[in-house]
Tab-separated table of C-alpha atoms and ligand atoms in Angstrom:
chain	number	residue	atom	x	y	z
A	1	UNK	CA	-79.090	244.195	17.092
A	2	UNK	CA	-75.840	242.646	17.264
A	3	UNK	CA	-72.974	243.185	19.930
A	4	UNK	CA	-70.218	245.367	18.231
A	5	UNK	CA	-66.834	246.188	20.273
A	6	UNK	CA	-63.708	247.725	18.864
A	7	UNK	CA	-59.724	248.262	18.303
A	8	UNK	CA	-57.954	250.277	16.047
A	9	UNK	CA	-59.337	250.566	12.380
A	10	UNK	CA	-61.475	247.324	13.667
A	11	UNK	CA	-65.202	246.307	14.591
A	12	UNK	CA	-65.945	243.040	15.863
A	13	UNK	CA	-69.863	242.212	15.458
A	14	UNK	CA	-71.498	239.293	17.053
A	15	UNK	CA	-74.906	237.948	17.888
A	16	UNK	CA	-77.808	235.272	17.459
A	17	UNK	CA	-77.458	234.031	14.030
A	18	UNK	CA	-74.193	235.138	12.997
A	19	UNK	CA	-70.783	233.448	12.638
A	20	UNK	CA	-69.388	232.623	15.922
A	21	UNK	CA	-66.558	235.539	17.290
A	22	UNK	CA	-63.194	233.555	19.056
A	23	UNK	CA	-62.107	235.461	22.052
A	24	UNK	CA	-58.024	234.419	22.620
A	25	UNK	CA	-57.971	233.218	26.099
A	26	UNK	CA	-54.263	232.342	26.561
A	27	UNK	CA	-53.175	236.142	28.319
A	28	UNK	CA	-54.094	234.575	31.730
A	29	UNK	CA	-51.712	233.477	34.335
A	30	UNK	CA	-54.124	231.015	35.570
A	31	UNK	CA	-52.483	227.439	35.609
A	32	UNK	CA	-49.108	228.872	33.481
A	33	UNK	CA	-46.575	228.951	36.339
A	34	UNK	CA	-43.778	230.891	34.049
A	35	UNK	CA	-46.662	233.912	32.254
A	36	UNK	CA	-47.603	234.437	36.206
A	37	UNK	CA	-43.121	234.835	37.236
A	38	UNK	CA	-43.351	237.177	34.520
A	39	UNK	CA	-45.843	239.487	35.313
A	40	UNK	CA	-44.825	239.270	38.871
A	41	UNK	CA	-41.513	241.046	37.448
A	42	UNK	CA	-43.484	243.401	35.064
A	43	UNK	CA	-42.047	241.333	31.941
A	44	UNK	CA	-44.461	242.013	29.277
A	45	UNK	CA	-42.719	239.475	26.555
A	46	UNK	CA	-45.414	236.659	26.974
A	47	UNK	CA	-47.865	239.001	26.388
A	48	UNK	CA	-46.500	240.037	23.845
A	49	UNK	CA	-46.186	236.825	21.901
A	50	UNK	CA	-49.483	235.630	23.103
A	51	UNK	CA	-51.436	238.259	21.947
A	52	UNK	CA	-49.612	237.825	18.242
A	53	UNK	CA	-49.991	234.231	17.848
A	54	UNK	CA	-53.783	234.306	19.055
A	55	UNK	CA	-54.710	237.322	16.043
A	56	UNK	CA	-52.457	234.969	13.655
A	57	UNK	CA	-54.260	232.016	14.649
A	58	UNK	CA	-57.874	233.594	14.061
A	59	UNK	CA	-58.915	235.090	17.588
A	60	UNK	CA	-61.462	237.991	16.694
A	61	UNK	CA	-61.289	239.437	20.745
A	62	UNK	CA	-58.255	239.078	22.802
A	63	UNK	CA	-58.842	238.722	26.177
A	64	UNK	CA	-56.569	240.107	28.900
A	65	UNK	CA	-56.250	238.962	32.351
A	66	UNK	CA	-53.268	239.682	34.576
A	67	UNK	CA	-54.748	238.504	37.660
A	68	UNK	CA	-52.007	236.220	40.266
A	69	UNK	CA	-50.996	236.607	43.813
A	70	UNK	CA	-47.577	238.955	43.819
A	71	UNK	CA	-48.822	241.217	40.493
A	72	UNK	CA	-50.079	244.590	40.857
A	73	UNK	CA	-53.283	243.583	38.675
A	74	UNK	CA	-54.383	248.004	38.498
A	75	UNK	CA	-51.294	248.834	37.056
A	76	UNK	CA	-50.192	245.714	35.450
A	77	UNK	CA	-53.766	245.338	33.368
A	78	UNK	CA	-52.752	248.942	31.721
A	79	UNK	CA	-49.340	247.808	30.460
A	80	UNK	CA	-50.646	244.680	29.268
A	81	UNK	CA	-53.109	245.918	27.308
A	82	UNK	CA	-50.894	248.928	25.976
A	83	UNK	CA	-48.698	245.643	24.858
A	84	UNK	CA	-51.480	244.098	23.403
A	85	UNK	CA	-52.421	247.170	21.151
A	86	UNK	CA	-48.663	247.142	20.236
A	87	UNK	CA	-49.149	243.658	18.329
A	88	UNK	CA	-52.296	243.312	17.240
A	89	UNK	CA	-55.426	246.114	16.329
A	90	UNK	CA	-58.111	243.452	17.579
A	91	UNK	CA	-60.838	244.845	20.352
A	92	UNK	CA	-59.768	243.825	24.038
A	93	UNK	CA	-61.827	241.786	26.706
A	94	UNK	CA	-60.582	243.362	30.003
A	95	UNK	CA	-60.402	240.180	32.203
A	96	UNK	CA	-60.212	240.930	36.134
A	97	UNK	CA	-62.427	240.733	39.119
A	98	UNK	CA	-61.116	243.651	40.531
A	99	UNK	CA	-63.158	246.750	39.536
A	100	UNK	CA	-60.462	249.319	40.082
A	101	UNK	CA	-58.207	247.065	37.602
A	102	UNK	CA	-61.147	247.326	35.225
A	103	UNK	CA	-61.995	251.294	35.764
A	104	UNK	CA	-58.409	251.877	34.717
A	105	UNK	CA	-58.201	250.004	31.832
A	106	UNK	CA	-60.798	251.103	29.936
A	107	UNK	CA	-59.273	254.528	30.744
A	108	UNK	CA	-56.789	253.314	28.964
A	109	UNK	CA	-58.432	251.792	25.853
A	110	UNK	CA	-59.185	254.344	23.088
A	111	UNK	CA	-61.703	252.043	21.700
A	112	UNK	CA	-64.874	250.221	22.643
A	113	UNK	CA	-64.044	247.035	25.154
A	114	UNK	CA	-65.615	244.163	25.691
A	115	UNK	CA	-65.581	243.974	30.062
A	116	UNK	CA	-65.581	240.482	31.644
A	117	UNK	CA	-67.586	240.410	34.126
A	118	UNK	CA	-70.305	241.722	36.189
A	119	UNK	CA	-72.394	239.238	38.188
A	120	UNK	CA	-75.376	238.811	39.999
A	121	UNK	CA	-74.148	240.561	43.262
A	122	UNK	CA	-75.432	243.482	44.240
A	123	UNK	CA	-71.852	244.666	45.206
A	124	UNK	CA	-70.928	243.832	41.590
A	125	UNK	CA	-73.547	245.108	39.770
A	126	UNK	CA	-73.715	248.401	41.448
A	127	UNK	CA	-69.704	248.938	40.490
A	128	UNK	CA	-69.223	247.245	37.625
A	129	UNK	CA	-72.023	248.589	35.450
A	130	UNK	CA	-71.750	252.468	36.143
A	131	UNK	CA	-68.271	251.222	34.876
A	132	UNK	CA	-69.923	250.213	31.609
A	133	UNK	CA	-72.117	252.727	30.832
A	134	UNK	CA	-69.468	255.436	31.734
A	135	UNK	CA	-66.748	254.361	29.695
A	136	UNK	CA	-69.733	253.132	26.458
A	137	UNK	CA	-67.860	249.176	26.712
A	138	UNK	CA	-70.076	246.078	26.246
A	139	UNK	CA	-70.314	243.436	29.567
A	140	UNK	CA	-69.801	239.892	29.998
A	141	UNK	CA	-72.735	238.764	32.770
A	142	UNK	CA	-72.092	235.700	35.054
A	143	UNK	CA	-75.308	234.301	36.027
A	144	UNK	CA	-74.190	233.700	39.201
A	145	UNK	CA	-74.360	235.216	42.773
A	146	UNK	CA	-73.391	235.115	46.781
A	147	UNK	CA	-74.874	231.585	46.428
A	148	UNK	CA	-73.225	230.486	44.124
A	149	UNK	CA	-73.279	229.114	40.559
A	150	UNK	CA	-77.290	227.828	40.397
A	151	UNK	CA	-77.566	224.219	38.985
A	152	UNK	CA	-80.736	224.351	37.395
A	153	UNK	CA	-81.553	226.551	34.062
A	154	UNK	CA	-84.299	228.586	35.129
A	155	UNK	CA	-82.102	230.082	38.077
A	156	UNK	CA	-79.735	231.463	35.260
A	157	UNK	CA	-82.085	232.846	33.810
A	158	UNK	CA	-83.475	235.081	36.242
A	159	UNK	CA	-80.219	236.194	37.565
A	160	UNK	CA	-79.523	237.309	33.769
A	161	UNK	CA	-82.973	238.883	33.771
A	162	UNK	CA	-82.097	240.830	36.735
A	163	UNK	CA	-78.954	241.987	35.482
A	164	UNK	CA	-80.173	242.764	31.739
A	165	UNK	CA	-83.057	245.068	33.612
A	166	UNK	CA	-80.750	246.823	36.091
A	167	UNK	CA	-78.241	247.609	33.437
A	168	UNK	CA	-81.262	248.725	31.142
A	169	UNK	CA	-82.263	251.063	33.899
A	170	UNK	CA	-78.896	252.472	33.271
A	171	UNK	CA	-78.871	253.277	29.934
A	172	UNK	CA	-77.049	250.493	29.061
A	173	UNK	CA	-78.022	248.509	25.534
A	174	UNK	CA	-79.292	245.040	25.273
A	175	UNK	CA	-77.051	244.496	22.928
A	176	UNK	CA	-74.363	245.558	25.139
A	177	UNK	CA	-74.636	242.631	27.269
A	178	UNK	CA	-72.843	238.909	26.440
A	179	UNK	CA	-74.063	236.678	28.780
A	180	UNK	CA	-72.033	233.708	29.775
A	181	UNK	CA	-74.099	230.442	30.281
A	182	UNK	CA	-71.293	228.744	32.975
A	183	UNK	CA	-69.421	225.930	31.258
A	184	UNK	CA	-68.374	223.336	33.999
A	185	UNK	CA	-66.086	220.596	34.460
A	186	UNK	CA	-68.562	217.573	33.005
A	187	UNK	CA	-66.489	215.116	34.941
A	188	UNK	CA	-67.849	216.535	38.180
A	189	UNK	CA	-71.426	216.699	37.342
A	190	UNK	CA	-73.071	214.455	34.213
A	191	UNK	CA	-75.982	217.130	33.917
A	192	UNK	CA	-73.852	219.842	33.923
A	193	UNK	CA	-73.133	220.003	29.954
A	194	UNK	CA	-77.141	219.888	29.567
A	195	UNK	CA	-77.987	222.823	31.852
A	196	UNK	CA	-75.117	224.756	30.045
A	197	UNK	CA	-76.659	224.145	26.620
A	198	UNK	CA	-80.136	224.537	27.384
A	199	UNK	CA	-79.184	227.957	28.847
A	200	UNK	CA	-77.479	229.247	26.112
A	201	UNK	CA	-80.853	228.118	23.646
A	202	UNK	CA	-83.326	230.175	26.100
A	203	UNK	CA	-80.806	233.292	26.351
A	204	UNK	CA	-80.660	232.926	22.650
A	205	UNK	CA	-84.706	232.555	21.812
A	206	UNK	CA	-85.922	234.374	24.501
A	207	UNK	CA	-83.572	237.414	25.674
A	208	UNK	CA	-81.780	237.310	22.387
A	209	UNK	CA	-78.917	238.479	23.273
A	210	UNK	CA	-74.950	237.516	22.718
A	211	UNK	CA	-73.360	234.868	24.775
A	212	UNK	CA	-69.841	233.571	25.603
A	213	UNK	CA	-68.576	230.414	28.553
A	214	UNK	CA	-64.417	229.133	28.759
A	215	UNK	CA	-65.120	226.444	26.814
A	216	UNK	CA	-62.371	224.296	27.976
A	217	UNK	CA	-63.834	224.478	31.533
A	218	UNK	CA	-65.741	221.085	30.649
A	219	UNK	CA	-63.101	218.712	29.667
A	220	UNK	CA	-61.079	219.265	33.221
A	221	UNK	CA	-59.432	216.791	34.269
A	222	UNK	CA	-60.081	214.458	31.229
A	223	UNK	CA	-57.851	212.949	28.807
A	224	UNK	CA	-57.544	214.350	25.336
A	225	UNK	CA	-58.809	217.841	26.550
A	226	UNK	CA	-58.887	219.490	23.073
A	227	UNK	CA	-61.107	216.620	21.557
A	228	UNK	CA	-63.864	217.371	24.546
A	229	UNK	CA	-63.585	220.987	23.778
A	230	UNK	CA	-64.055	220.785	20.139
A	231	UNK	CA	-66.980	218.680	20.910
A	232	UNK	CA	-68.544	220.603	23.218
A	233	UNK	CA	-67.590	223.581	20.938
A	234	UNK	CA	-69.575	222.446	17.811
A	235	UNK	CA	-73.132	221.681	19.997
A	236	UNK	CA	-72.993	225.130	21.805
A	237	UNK	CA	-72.776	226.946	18.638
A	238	UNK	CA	-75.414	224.740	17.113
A	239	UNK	CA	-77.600	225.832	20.352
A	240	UNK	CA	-76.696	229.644	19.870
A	241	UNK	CA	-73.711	230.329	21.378
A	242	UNK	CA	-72.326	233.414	19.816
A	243	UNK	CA	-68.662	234.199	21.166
A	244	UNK	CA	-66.827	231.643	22.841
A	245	UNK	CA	-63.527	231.990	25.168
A	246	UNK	CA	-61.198	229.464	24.177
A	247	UNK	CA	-57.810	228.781	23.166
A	248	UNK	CA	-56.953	229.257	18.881
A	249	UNK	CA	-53.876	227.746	19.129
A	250	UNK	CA	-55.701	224.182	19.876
A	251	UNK	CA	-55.128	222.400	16.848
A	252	UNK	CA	-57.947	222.127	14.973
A	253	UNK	CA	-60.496	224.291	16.757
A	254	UNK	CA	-60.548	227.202	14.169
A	255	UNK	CA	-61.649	224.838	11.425
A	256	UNK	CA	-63.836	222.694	14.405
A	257	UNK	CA	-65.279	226.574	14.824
A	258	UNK	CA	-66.069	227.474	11.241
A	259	UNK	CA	-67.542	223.600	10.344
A	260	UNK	CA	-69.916	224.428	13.266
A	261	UNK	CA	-71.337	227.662	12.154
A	262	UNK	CA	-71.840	226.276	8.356
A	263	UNK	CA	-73.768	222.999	9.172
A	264	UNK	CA	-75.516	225.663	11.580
A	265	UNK	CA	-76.578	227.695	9.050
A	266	UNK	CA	-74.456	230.714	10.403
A	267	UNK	CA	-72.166	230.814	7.407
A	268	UNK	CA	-74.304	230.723	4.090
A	269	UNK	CA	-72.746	228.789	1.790
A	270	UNK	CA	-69.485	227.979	3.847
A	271	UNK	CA	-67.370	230.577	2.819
A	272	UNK	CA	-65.731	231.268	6.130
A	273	UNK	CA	-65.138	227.269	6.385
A	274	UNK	CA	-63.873	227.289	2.697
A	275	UNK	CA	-61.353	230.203	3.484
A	276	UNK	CA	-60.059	228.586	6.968
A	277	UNK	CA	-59.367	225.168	5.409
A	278	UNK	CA	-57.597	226.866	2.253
A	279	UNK	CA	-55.895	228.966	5.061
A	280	UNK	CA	-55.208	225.778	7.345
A	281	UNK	CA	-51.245	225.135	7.680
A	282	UNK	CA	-51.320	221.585	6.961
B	301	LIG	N1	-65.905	232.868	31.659
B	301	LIG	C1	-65.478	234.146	31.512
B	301	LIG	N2	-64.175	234.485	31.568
B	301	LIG	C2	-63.249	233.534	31.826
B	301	LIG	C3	-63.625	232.189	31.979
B	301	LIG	C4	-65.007	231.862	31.886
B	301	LIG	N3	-61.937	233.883	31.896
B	301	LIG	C5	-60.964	232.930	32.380
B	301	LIG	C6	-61.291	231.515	31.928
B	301	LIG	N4	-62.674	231.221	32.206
B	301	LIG	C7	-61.026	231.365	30.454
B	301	LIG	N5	-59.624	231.467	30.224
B	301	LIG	C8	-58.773	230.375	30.423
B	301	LIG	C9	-57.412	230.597	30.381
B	301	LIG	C10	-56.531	229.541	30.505
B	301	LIG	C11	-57.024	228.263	30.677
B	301	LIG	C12	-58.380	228.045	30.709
B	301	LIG	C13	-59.258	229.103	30.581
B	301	LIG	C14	-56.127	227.090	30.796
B	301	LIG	N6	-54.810	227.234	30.857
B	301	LIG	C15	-53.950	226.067	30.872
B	301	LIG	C16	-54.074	225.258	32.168
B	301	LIG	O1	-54.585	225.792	33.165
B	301	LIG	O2	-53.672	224.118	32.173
B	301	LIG	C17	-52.518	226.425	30.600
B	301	LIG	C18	-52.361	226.633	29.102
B	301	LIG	C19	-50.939	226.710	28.623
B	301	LIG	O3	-49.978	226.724	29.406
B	301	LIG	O4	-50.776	226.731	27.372
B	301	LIG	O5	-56.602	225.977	30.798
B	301	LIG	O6	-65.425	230.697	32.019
B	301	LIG	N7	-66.412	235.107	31.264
C-alpha cells in the first residue's frame, strides 16, 4: 500500500516501486541568516516566495519548518503554513521538534499532513504518535534515539521496528510511516554513505515501507555540493528510496530525479523523464 498525504484538490502517493515524491526543503531557517530575521519579525514574504518557486520547480510535498532561536515556532508554524496554502495546493510536511508546534498545526491543516518526525525516544514516541493517529497524518521516523544516531545498519533497523510496532499498536497504518534512513556528512565518515544505502534497501525489501533522508546532508562541507547531491540522489533511488528532502531549485536535480527513477525501472517507459526535459527551461 502506498503512502498517500494531501492538500487542496491534491493527493500525493508514494512508495516502494513508484516514481520518487520531492519534498521542497528550502522553508527552513536553518543556515539562511535573512528567512530566520524574518520570521523573528513575523514577515511571512520568504515563505511566501519559497513555497511558490519550490511547486513551480516540481516539489510534490512542501516542507515547513520555522524553527530559530527568537521565533515563536507554536504560533509562527500556523501562519506559515496558512501562507503556504495561500500559494500553492501541495500537501505540507510539518517540520519542528517541538510537539506543541506540531499539535497545532495539524489543527490547522484541513488536509492529510505528512509530520516530520517522531524518533526512537520514548518521550517522543509517546507524544508524537497519539499526535498522528489523532489528527489521521502520515510520520516521518528517525531511527535514532537518547544514544544517538547508531552507525551500523542493523541498529536502524530495530529502532524502526520498534517504532513501526508501537505505532501499529496504535492504530496507526504501515503505510503511514516514511522512515528516514539518516543521510550524513560523507566527509566525516567514509562508511557513512554505505550504511545509509544499505538501510534504505532493507527498509525497502523487508518492512516495505516509504522512506525519505535531507539529501544534501552528505556533501557538507565539500566543494560542488549540488554535484554530490545529485549523485548521491540517483543511487538512493536506485536502492529504494521513495521521497527525498531536498532542494528543487538545484539546477539540474529535477531532471537528475526523473533519469533516476527511469533507468530504475520506476517510470515505465520514461514518460515522467520525457515530460521534465521537454519542460526543462534551458
Ligand atoms: N531529515 C528530516 N527532516 C529534515 C532533515 C533530515 N529537515 C531539515 C533538513 N534535514 C532538511 N532541510 C534542509 C534545509 C536547508 C538546508 C539543508 C537541509 C540547507 N540550507 C542552506 C545552508 O545551510 O547552507 C541555505 C540554502 C539557501 O540559502 O539557499 O543546506 O535530514 N526528516
Amino acid at each position: 500500500m502506498p503512502t498517500i498525504i494531501t492538500g487542496k484538490n491534491c493527493e500525493v502517493k508514494f512508495g516502494p516501486g513508484l516514481p520518487t515524491v520531492i519534498i521542497g526543503e528550502r522553508i527552513n531557517p536553518t543556515g539562511r541568516k535573512k528567512l530566520a530575521e524574518e520570521l523573528k519579525k513575523g514577515n511571512l514574504e520568504i515563505v511566501e516566495e519559497d513555497a511558490r518557486k519550490q511547486a513551480e520547480a516540481g516539489a510534490d510535498i512542501i516542507d515547513v519548518n520555522v524553527g530559530a532561536a527568537g521565533v515563536n515556532e507554536v504560533e509562527m508554524l500556523v501562519k506559515a503554513i496558512g501562507k503556504v496554502m495561500e500559494v500553492t495546493d501541495k500537501p505540507i510536511c510539518i517540520d519542528s521538534s517541538n510537539p506543541e508546534a506540531i499539535k497545532k498545526a495539524v489543527e490547522a491543516y484541513p488536509y492529510k499532513a505528512l509530520i516530520n518526525s517522531v524518533n526512537g525516544e520514548e518521550k517522543s514516541i509517546e507524544t508524537i504518535l497519539p499526535i498522528v493517529k489523532e489528527s489521521g497524518s502520515a510520520v516521518i521516523c528517525l531511527p535514532m534515539d537518547k544514544k544517538g544516531i547508531p552507525g551500523s545498519v542493523d541498529e536502524r533497523l530495530n529502532i524502526t521496528s520498534k517504532i513501526i510496532q508501537k505505532a501499529e499498536s496504535l492504530g496507526i497504518k504501515k503505510e503511514d510511516i516514511v522512515v528516514d534512513c539518516l543521510a550524513m556528512a560523507a566527509a566525516t565518515d567514509p562508511s557513512s554513505v554505505r550504511v545509509t544505502l544499505e538501510t534504505i534497501k532493507k527498509v525497502t525489501d523487508e518492512i516495505g515501507v516509504s522512506t525519505t533522508l535531507g539529501a544534501s546532508n552528505v556533501s557538507f562541507g565539500m566543494p560542488d555540493r549540488p554535484l554530490l547531491n545529485i549523485l548521491f540522489l540517483s543511487m538512493a533511488i536506485l536502492n529504494g528510496l521513495t521521497s527525498p528532502i531536498l532542494d528543487p531549485l538545484t539546477d539540474g536535480i529535477l531532471e537528475a530525479v526523473r533519469g533516476a527513477d527511469f533507468l530504475a525501472g520506476r517510470d515505465p517507459y520514461g514518460m515522467n523523464y520525457i515530460t521534465a526535459q521537454r519542460n526543462r527551461v534551458r
